[in-house]
PDB file of C-alpha atoms in Angstrom:
ATOM      1  CA  MET A   1     192.773 173.151  20.440  1.00 90.00           C
ATOM      2  CA  VAL A   2     191.510 173.169  24.246  1.00 94.00           C
ATOM      3  CA  ASN A   3     191.870 176.649  24.638  1.00 95.00           C
ATOM      4  CA  ARG A   4     189.314 177.437  21.790  1.00 98.00           C
ATOM      5  CA  PRO A   5     185.490 178.520  22.394  1.00 98.00           C
ATOM      6  CA  ILE A   6     182.775 176.123  21.750  1.00 98.00           C
ATOM      7  CA  GLY A   7     180.804 177.602  18.866  1.00 98.00           C
ATOM      8  CA  ILE A   8     176.497 177.449  19.219  1.00 98.00           C
ATOM      9  CA  PHE A   9     174.684 178.322  16.235  1.00 98.00           C
ATOM     10  CA  ASP A  10     170.621 179.106  16.501  1.00 97.00           C
ATOM     11  CA  SER A  11     168.231 180.797  14.112  1.00 95.00           C
ATOM     12  CA  GLY A  12     167.455 183.239  17.101  1.00 92.00           C
ATOM     13  CA  PHE A  13     167.130 183.021  20.762  1.00 93.00           C
ATOM     14  CA  GLY A  14     165.849 179.402  21.434  1.00 93.00           C
ATOM     15  CA  GLY A  15     169.434 178.354  21.498  1.00 95.00           C
ATOM     16  CA  LEU A  16     170.213 180.485  24.214  1.00 96.00           C
ATOM     17  CA  THR A  17     168.516 177.405  26.701  1.00 95.00           C
ATOM     18  CA  VAL A  18     171.081 175.123  24.923  1.00 96.00           C
ATOM     19  CA  MET A  19     173.708 177.556  25.989  1.00 96.00           C
ATOM     20  CA  ARG A  20     172.378 178.122  29.527  1.00 96.00           C
ATOM     21  CA  ALA A  21     172.433 174.250  30.107  1.00 96.00           C
ATOM     22  CA  LEU A  22     176.032 174.181  28.354  1.00 97.00           C
ATOM     23  CA  VAL A  23     177.159 176.856  30.633  1.00 96.00           C
ATOM     24  CA  ASP A  24     175.891 175.202  33.765  1.00 95.00           C
ATOM     25  CA  GLN A  25     177.666 172.014  33.056  1.00 95.00           C
ATOM     26  CA  LEU A  26     180.606 173.230  31.326  1.00 96.00           C
ATOM     27  CA  PRO A  27     181.424 176.414  33.414  1.00 96.00           C
ATOM     28  CA  ASN A  28     184.827 176.539  32.333  1.00 97.00           C
ATOM     29  CA  GLU A  29     184.558 176.788  28.899  1.00 98.00           C
ATOM     30  CA  ASP A  30     184.473 179.817  26.663  1.00 98.00           C
ATOM     31  CA  PHE A  31     181.261 180.062  24.368  1.00 98.00           C
ATOM     32  CA  LEU A  32     180.626 182.170  21.102  1.00 98.00           C
ATOM     33  CA  TYR A  33     176.882 182.296  20.105  1.00 98.00           C
ATOM     34  CA  LEU A  34     175.297 183.276  17.059  1.00 98.00           C
ATOM     35  CA  GLY A  35     171.784 183.811  16.457  1.00 97.00           C
ATOM     36  CA  ASP A  36     170.540 184.480  13.047  1.00 97.00           C
ATOM     37  CA  THR A  37     167.598 186.858  14.487  1.00 96.00           C
ATOM     38  CA  ALA A  38     167.639 188.791  11.328  1.00 96.00           C
ATOM     39  CA  ARG A  39     165.725 186.081   9.123  1.00 96.00           C
ATOM     40  CA  ALA A  40     164.461 183.792  12.131  1.00 93.00           C
ATOM     41  CA  PRO A  41     162.475 182.114  12.827  1.00 93.00           C
ATOM     42  CA  TYR A  42     163.418 179.436  10.535  1.00 95.00           C
ATOM     43  CA  GLY A  43     160.644 176.914  11.333  1.00 93.00           C
ATOM     44  CA  PRO A  44     158.146 178.111   8.493  1.00 93.00           C
ATOM     45  CA  LEU A  45     160.945 178.211   5.941  1.00 94.00           C
ATOM     46  CA  PRO A  46     161.633 175.671   3.229  1.00 94.00           C
ATOM     47  CA  ILE A  47     164.164 173.113   4.522  1.00 93.00           C
ATOM     48  CA  ALA A  48     166.634 174.254   1.495  1.00 95.00           C
ATOM     49  CA  GLN A  49     166.407 177.552   2.777  1.00 96.00           C
ATOM     50  CA  VAL A  50     167.096 176.619   6.385  1.00 96.00           C
ATOM     51  CA  ARG A  51     169.989 174.542   5.111  1.00 97.00           C
ATOM     52  CA  GLU A  52     171.469 177.671   2.777  1.00 97.00           C
ATOM     53  CA  TYR A  53     170.985 179.986   6.156  1.00 98.00           C
ATOM     54  CA  ALA A  54     172.437 177.431   8.767  1.00 98.00           C
ATOM     55  CA  LEU A  55     175.539 176.606   6.630  1.00 98.00           C
ATOM     56  CA  GLN A  56     176.369 180.426   6.416  1.00 98.00           C
ATOM     57  CA  GLY A  57     175.885 180.680  10.374  1.00 98.00           C
ATOM     58  CA  LEU A  58     177.942 177.512  10.842  1.00 98.00           C
ATOM     59  CA  ASP A  59     180.911 178.994   8.597  1.00 98.00           C
ATOM     60  CA  HIS A  60     181.029 182.094  10.402  1.00 98.00           C
ATOM     61  CA  LEU A  61     181.683 180.320  13.373  1.00 98.00           C
ATOM     62  CA  ALA A  62     184.107 177.772  12.183  1.00 98.00           C
ATOM     63  CA  GLY A  63     185.742 180.875  10.439  1.00 98.00           C
ATOM     64  CA  MET A  64     186.384 181.967  13.955  1.00 98.00           C
ATOM     65  CA  GLY A  65     188.484 178.975  15.416  1.00 98.00           C
ATOM     66  CA  VAL A  66     185.830 177.387  17.409  1.00 98.00           C
ATOM     67  CA  LYS A  67     186.973 173.600  18.700  1.00 98.00           C
ATOM     68  CA  ALA A  68     183.284 172.538  18.189  1.00 98.00           C
ATOM     69  CA  LEU A  69     179.833 173.549  17.009  1.00 98.00           C
ATOM     70  CA  VAL A  70     176.814 172.898  18.427  1.00 98.00           C
ATOM     71  CA  ILE A  71     173.382 173.410  16.272  1.00 98.00           C
ATOM     72  CA  ALA A  72     171.145 174.302  18.692  1.00 97.00           C
ATOM     73  CA  CYS A  73     168.146 174.788  16.648  1.00 96.00           C
ATOM     74  CA  ASN A  74     166.038 171.668  15.824  1.00 95.00           C
ATOM     75  CA  SER A  75     164.943 173.229  12.161  1.00 96.00           C
ATOM     76  CA  ALA A  76     168.639 173.632  11.314  1.00 97.00           C
ATOM     77  CA  SER A  77     169.751 170.001  12.744  1.00 96.00           C
ATOM     78  CA  ALA A  78     167.099 168.840  10.559  1.00 95.00           C
ATOM     79  CA  ALA A  79     168.260 170.621   7.450  1.00 96.00           C
ATOM     80  CA  VAL A  80     172.039 170.657   7.608  1.00 96.00           C
ATOM     81  CA  LEU A  81     173.440 168.043  10.175  1.00 95.00           C
ATOM     82  CA  ARG A  82     174.635 165.406   7.292  1.00 93.00           C
ATOM     83  CA  ASP A  83     176.089 168.369   5.521  1.00 96.00           C
ATOM     84  CA  ALA A  84     178.020 169.934   8.549  1.00 97.00           C
ATOM     85  CA  ARG A  85     179.554 167.032   9.756  1.00 96.00           C
ATOM     86  CA  GLU A  86     181.164 166.215   6.154  1.00 97.00           C
ATOM     87  CA  ARG A  87     181.976 170.429   5.833  1.00 98.00           C
ATOM     88  CA  TYR A  88     184.005 170.607   9.311  1.00 98.00           C
ATOM     89  CA  SER A  89     187.034 168.775  10.771  1.00 97.00           C
ATOM     90  CA  ILE A  90     185.849 169.629  14.337  1.00 98.00           C
ATOM     91  CA  PRO A  91     182.883 167.754  16.385  1.00 98.00           C
ATOM     92  CA  ILE A  92     179.631 168.482  15.184  1.00 98.00           C
ATOM     93  CA  HIS A  93     176.602 168.214  18.082  1.00 98.00           C
ATOM     94  CA  GLU A  94     172.935 168.721  17.699  1.00 97.00           C
ATOM     95  CA  VAL A  95     169.609 168.505  19.603  1.00 97.00           C
ATOM     96  CA  ILE A  96     167.570 165.685  17.718  1.00 96.00           C
ATOM     97  CA  LEU A  97     169.113 162.453  18.194  1.00 96.00           C
ATOM     98  CA  PRO A  98     169.844 163.321  22.216  1.00 96.00           C
ATOM     99  CA  ALA A  99     166.248 163.768  22.792  1.00 97.00           C
ATOM    100  CA  ALA A 100     165.202 160.975  20.763  1.00 96.00           C
ATOM    101  CA  LYS A 101     167.344 158.795  23.176  1.00 95.00           C
ATOM    102  CA  ARG A 102     166.297 160.066  26.392  1.00 97.00           C
ATOM    103  CA  ALA A 103     162.646 159.766  25.360  1.00 97.00           C
ATOM    104  CA  VAL A 104     163.085 155.728  24.426  1.00 96.00           C
ATOM    105  CA  ALA A 105     164.610 155.318  27.856  1.00 95.00           C
ATOM    106  CA  ALA A 106     161.974 157.212  29.670  1.00 97.00           C
ATOM    107  CA  THR A 107     158.498 156.099  27.948  1.00 97.00           C
ATOM    108  CA  ARG A 108     156.715 153.372  29.729  1.00 97.00           C
ATOM    109  CA  ASN A 109     154.038 152.834  27.476  1.00 97.00           C
ATOM    110  CA  GLY A 110     155.996 153.120  24.205  1.00 97.00           C
ATOM    111  CA  ARG A 111     154.109 156.272  23.130  1.00 98.00           C
ATOM    112  CA  VAL A 112     156.204 159.707  22.791  1.00 98.00           C
ATOM    113  CA  GLY A 113     155.177 162.997  21.587  1.00 98.00           C
ATOM    114  CA  VAL A 114     156.994 165.861  19.621  1.00 98.00           C
ATOM    115  CA  VAL A 115     156.046 169.328  20.007  1.00 98.00           C
ATOM    116  CA  CYS A 116     158.586 171.015  17.132  1.00 97.00           C
ATOM    117  CA  THR A 117     158.393 174.032  14.381  1.00 95.00           C
ATOM    118  CA  GLN A 118     157.158 173.141  10.891  1.00 94.00           C
ATOM    119  CA  ALA A 119     160.225 172.801   9.325  1.00 95.00           C
ATOM    120  CA  THR A 120     161.368 169.889  11.655  1.00 95.00           C
ATOM    121  CA  ALA A 121     158.279 168.436  11.294  1.00 95.00           C
ATOM    122  CA  THR A 122     158.295 168.282   7.698  1.00 94.00           C
ATOM    123  CA  SER A 123     161.804 166.888   7.768  1.00 95.00           C
ATOM    124  CA  GLY A 124     160.453 163.870   9.555  1.00 95.00           C
ATOM    125  CA  SER A 125     163.745 163.748  11.359  1.00 95.00           C
ATOM    126  CA  TYR A 126     162.430 162.778  14.799  1.00 96.00           C
ATOM    127  CA  ASN A 127     160.960 159.812  12.784  1.00 94.00           C
ATOM    128  CA  ASP A 128     164.172 158.940  11.500  1.00 94.00           C
ATOM    129  CA  ALA A 129     165.533 159.023  14.911  1.00 94.00           C
ATOM    130  CA  PHE A 130     162.937 156.803  16.470  1.00 93.00           C
ATOM    131  CA  ALA A 131     163.116 154.268  13.488  1.00 87.00           C
ATOM    132  CA  VAL A 132     165.510 151.767  15.406  1.00 77.00           C
ATOM    133  CA  ALA A 133     163.277 151.958  18.166  1.00 81.00           C
ATOM    134  CA  GLY A 134     160.975 149.013  17.401  1.00 76.00           C
ATOM    135  CA  ASP A 135     157.260 149.410  18.502  1.00 85.00           C
ATOM    136  CA  LEU A 136     157.568 152.690  19.660  1.00 94.00           C
ATOM    137  CA  SER A 137     154.942 155.044  18.268  1.00 95.00           C
ATOM    138  CA  LEU A 138     155.482 158.562  17.819  1.00 97.00           C
ATOM    139  CA  THR A 139     152.943 161.360  17.592  1.00 97.00           C
ATOM    140  CA  THR A 140     154.535 164.719  16.165  1.00 97.00           C
ATOM    141  CA  ARG A 141     152.855 168.203  16.451  1.00 98.00           C
ATOM    142  CA  ALA A 142     153.689 171.511  14.905  1.00 97.00           C
ATOM    143  CA  CYS A 143     153.590 174.371  17.472  1.00 97.00           C
ATOM    144  CA  PRO A 144     154.561 177.397  15.431  1.00 94.00           C
ATOM    145  CA  ARG A 145     152.990 180.346  17.733  1.00 96.00           C
ATOM    146  CA  PHE A 146     154.927 178.897  20.806  1.00 96.00           C
ATOM    147  CA  VAL A 147     157.963 180.795  19.700  1.00 93.00           C
ATOM    148  CA  GLU A 148     156.067 183.814  19.227  1.00 92.00           C
ATOM    149  CA  PHE A 149     154.938 183.984  22.752  1.00 94.00           C
ATOM    150  CA  VAL A 150     158.209 183.100  24.294  1.00 92.00           C
ATOM    151  CA  GLU A 151     160.079 185.896  22.017  1.00 86.00           C
ATOM    152  CA  GLN A 152     157.390 188.363  23.410  1.00 88.00           C
ATOM    153  CA  GLY A 153     158.118 187.195  27.012  1.00 87.00           C
ATOM    154  CA  ILE A 154     154.861 185.586  27.517  1.00 93.00           C
ATOM    155  CA  THR A 155     155.192 182.307  29.545  1.00 93.00           C
ATOM    156  CA  GLY A 156     151.468 182.407  30.815  1.00 95.00           C
ATOM    157  CA  GLY A 157     147.854 183.973  30.768  1.00 97.00           C
ATOM    158  CA  LYS A 158     144.504 182.570  29.144  1.00 97.00           C
ATOM    159  CA  GLU A 159     145.665 183.358  25.235  1.00 98.00           C
ATOM    160  CA  LEU A 160     148.868 181.255  25.700  1.00 98.00           C
ATOM    161  CA  LEU A 161     146.892 178.383  28.039  1.00 98.00           C
ATOM    162  CA  GLY A 162     144.187 178.300  25.129  1.00 98.00           C
ATOM    163  CA  VAL A 163     146.636 178.001  22.289  1.00 98.00           C
ATOM    164  CA  ALA A 164     148.730 175.143  24.178  1.00 98.00           C
ATOM    165  CA  GLU A 165     145.271 173.206  25.134  1.00 98.00           C
ATOM    166  CA  GLU A 166     144.654 173.697  21.205  1.00 98.00           C
ATOM    167  CA  TYR A 167     148.174 172.597  20.161  1.00 98.00           C
ATOM    168  CA  LEU A 168     148.583 169.500  22.790  1.00 98.00           C
ATOM    169  CA  ARG A 169     145.143 167.940  22.331  1.00 98.00           C
ATOM    170  CA  PRO A 170     146.080 165.355  19.670  1.00 98.00           C
ATOM    171  CA  LEU A 171     148.967 164.384  22.112  1.00 98.00           C
ATOM    172  CA  ILE A 172     146.921 164.059  25.064  1.00 98.00           C
ATOM    173  CA  ASP A 173     144.324 161.771  22.913  1.00 98.00           C
ATOM    174  CA  ALA A 174     147.118 159.458  21.707  1.00 98.00           C
ATOM    175  CA  ASP A 175     148.100 158.918  25.166  1.00 98.00           C
ATOM    176  CA  ILE A 176     151.643 159.481  25.246  1.00 98.00           C
ATOM    177  CA  ASP A 177     153.485 159.268  28.225  1.00 98.00           C
ATOM    178  CA  THR A 178     156.701 161.118  27.223  1.00 98.00           C
ATOM    179  CA  LEU A 179     157.031 164.446  25.191  1.00 98.00           C
ATOM    180  CA  ILE A 180     160.090 165.957  23.690  1.00 98.00           C
ATOM    181  CA  LEU A 181     160.186 169.798  23.758  1.00 98.00           C
ATOM    182  CA  GLY A 182     161.363 169.457  19.953  1.00 97.00           C
ATOM    183  CA  CYS A 183     162.277 173.226  19.407  1.00 96.00           C
ATOM    184  CA  THR A 184     164.783 175.202  22.060  1.00 95.00           C
ATOM    185  CA  HIS A 185     162.282 177.929  22.624  1.00 94.00           C
ATOM    186  CA  TYR A 186     160.058 175.516  24.285  1.00 96.00           C
ATOM    187  CA  PRO A 187     161.546 174.574  27.606  1.00 95.00           C
ATOM    188  CA  LEU A 188     160.731 178.383  28.513  1.00 95.00           C
ATOM    189  CA  LEU A 189     157.065 177.192  28.384  1.00 97.00           C
ATOM    190  CA  ALA A 190     157.378 174.100  30.407  1.00 97.00           C
ATOM    191  CA  GLY A 191     155.589 175.234  33.203  1.00 98.00           C
ATOM    192  CA  VAL A 192     152.287 175.520  30.587  1.00 98.00           C
ATOM    193  CA  ILE A 193     152.819 172.450  28.517  1.00 98.00           C
ATOM    194  CA  ASN A 194     153.175 170.605  31.932  1.00 98.00           C
ATOM    195  CA  TYR A 195     150.064 172.147  33.228  1.00 98.00           C
ATOM    196  CA  VAL A 196     148.161 171.105  30.055  1.00 98.00           C
ATOM    197  CA  MET A 197     149.639 167.457  29.786  1.00 98.00           C
ATOM    198  CA  GLY A 198     149.411 166.524  33.536  1.00 98.00           C
ATOM    199  CA  ASP A 199     152.466 165.334  36.061  1.00 98.00           C
ATOM    200  CA  GLU A 200     152.254 162.032  34.644  1.00 97.00           C
ATOM    201  CA  VAL A 201     153.584 162.990  31.242  1.00 98.00           C
ATOM    202  CA  THR A 202     157.480 163.347  31.012  1.00 98.00           C
ATOM    203  CA  LEU A 203     159.191 166.159  29.518  1.00 98.00           C
ATOM    204  CA  VAL A 204     161.884 165.904  27.775  1.00 98.00           C
ATOM    205  CA  SER A 205     164.043 168.645  26.949  1.00 96.00           C
ATOM    206  CA  SER A 206     166.154 168.983  23.783  1.00 93.00           C
ATOM    207  CA  ALA A 207     168.306 171.866  24.938  1.00 93.00           C
ATOM    208  CA  GLU A 208     169.333 169.680  28.180  1.00 94.00           C
ATOM    209  CA  THR A 209     169.910 166.415  26.359  1.00 96.00           C
ATOM    210  CA  CYS A 210     172.220 168.465  24.085  1.00 97.00           C
ATOM    211  CA  ALA A 211     174.223 169.752  26.763  1.00 96.00           C
ATOM    212  CA  GLN A 212     174.760 166.412  28.216  1.00 96.00           C
ATOM    213  CA  SER A 213     175.626 165.058  24.633  1.00 97.00           C
ATOM    214  CA  VAL A 214     178.244 167.864  24.186  1.00 97.00           C
ATOM    215  CA  TYR A 215     179.677 167.096  27.529  1.00 97.00           C
ATOM    216  CA  SER A 216     179.971 163.637  26.942  1.00 97.00           C
ATOM    217  CA  GLY A 217     181.451 163.994  23.572  1.00 96.00           C
ATOM    218  CA  MET A 218     183.953 166.589  24.437  1.00 96.00           C
ATOM    219  CA  THR A 219     185.049 164.556  27.444  1.00 96.00           C
ATOM    220  CA  THR A 220     185.682 161.595  25.576  1.00 97.00           C
ATOM    221  CA  ARG A 221     187.912 163.672  22.830  1.00 96.00           C
ATOM    222  CA  GLY A 222     189.804 165.313  25.819  1.00 97.00           C
ATOM    223  CA  LEU A 223     188.798 168.907  24.649  1.00 97.00           C
ATOM    224  CA  LEU A 224     187.275 170.096  27.769  1.00 95.00           C
ATOM    225  CA  HIS A 225     189.076 172.597  30.513  1.00 95.00           C
ATOM    226  CA  ASP A 226     189.687 170.285  33.708  1.00 87.00           C
ATOM    227  CA  GLN A 227     190.502 173.215  36.034  1.00 93.00           C
ATOM    228  CA  PRO A 228     188.455 176.621  37.074  1.00 95.00           C
ATOM    229  CA  ARG A 229     189.200 179.596  34.891  1.00 96.00           C
ATOM    230  CA  GLN A 230     187.411 182.727  34.118  1.00 96.00           C
ATOM    231  CA  ALA A 231     185.467 181.692  30.945  1.00 97.00           C
ATOM    232  CA  THR A 232     184.139 184.356  28.700  1.00 97.00           C
ATOM    233  CA  ARG A 233     180.653 184.219  26.686  1.00 97.00           C
ATOM    234  CA  THR A 234     180.201 186.061  23.561  1.00 98.00           C
ATOM    235  CA  PHE A 235     177.128 187.069  21.874  1.00 98.00           C
ATOM    236  CA  LEU A 236     176.539 187.661  18.295  1.00 98.00           C
ATOM    237  CA  THR A 237     173.551 188.467  16.126  1.00 98.00           C
ATOM    238  CA  THR A 238     172.467 189.029  12.572  1.00 98.00           C
ATOM    239  CA  GLY A 239     170.028 191.393  13.838  1.00 97.00           C
ATOM    240  CA  ASP A 240     169.930 194.366  16.359  1.00 97.00           C
ATOM    241  CA  ALA A 241     172.139 193.916  19.175  1.00 97.00           C
ATOM    242  CA  VAL A 242     170.426 196.292  21.523  1.00 96.00           C
ATOM    243  CA  ASP A 243     166.953 193.935  20.676  1.00 94.00           C
ATOM    244  CA  PHE A 244     168.930 190.824  20.819  1.00 96.00           C
ATOM    245  CA  ASN A 245     170.399 192.179  24.514  1.00 95.00           C
ATOM    246  CA  GLY A 246     166.879 193.123  25.414  1.00 94.00           C
ATOM    247  CA  ILE A 247     164.925 189.911  24.492  1.00 92.00           C
ATOM    248  CA  GLY A 248     167.875 187.362  25.812  1.00 93.00           C
ATOM    249  CA  ARG A 249     167.876 189.455  29.435  1.00 92.00           C
ATOM    250  CA  ARG A 250     163.838 188.968  29.497  1.00 89.00           C
ATOM    251  CA  LEU A 251     164.367 185.221  28.730  1.00 87.00           C
ATOM    252  CA  LEU A 252     167.039 184.341  30.718  1.00 89.00           C
ATOM    253  CA  GLY A 253     168.065 187.308  32.849  1.00 87.00           C
ATOM    254  CA  GLU A 254     171.560 188.745  32.942  1.00 88.00           C
ATOM    255  CA  PHE A 255     173.113 185.856  31.870  1.00 89.00           C
ATOM    256  CA  VAL A 256     172.783 187.687  28.174  1.00 94.00           C
ATOM    257  CA  THR A 257     174.792 190.864  27.720  1.00 93.00           C
ATOM    258  CA  GLY A 258     177.182 192.700  25.078  1.00 96.00           C
ATOM    259  CA  ALA A 259     175.722 191.085  22.221  1.00 97.00           C
ATOM    260  CA  THR A 260     177.337 192.832  18.834  1.00 98.00           C
ATOM    261  CA  THR A 261     175.533 192.542  15.122  1.00 98.00           C
ATOM    262  CA  VAL A 262     177.817 190.316  12.410  1.00 98.00           C
ATOM    263  CA  ALA A 263     176.503 190.205   8.619  1.00 96.00           C
ATOM    264  CA  LEU A 264     176.267 186.436   7.430  1.00 94.00           C
ATOM    265  CA  ASP A 265     175.344 187.078   3.340  1.00 75.00           C
TER     266      ASP A 265
END
């Protein structure tokens, strides 16, 4: 079991930020990444459609013999987490609850914000995650165009800044002191988000907190390689492999190489 890879599923490219964080924290592990780029983005889709697509992707990874599944997509986590934990006998990790826990620990004034896709906002998953946090106030803002900028490789400029100021104004008005980047694309826009929100607002990356949660869970289960080894990273996409390699390298440099195309449906 220990020698199997860890499977990572995302609707497209955002989950690469989770994989990057996982590789940094678990350098001896083999990783198998599947991005459903042919049907991305999931954010505007109905939850039922996201559930169908996500289960197809997770079934594919599970069928390849992974030792754990990481749902590296907030929209997919919101739609399919309960089903996945009933469906598979291996550990399932996701991005929502770890980020919520970190935000609860970080906030000083009890006012937390979430920026996310429309699907995640509609699902109410972050509201559910914060339900046990007592008097904490949560303000959620869907920011669909952020994904477009990231996948074009745009992380600065007047147009992005204008969009960020429009999206983030309600969060500033709500006087939040902690902001969850509730889409795994968004850590790549942390610079502009921090610029608009100000240094007094703590940014919580769902990618980083997910990676830390995976480390903890896999260590507890005794499923990690504890000795240095030559690990592998395999990238699969439902879309064009050349495009995946190109966009992946534009976002994360030479970290992404050698993607191949697979069919899920």
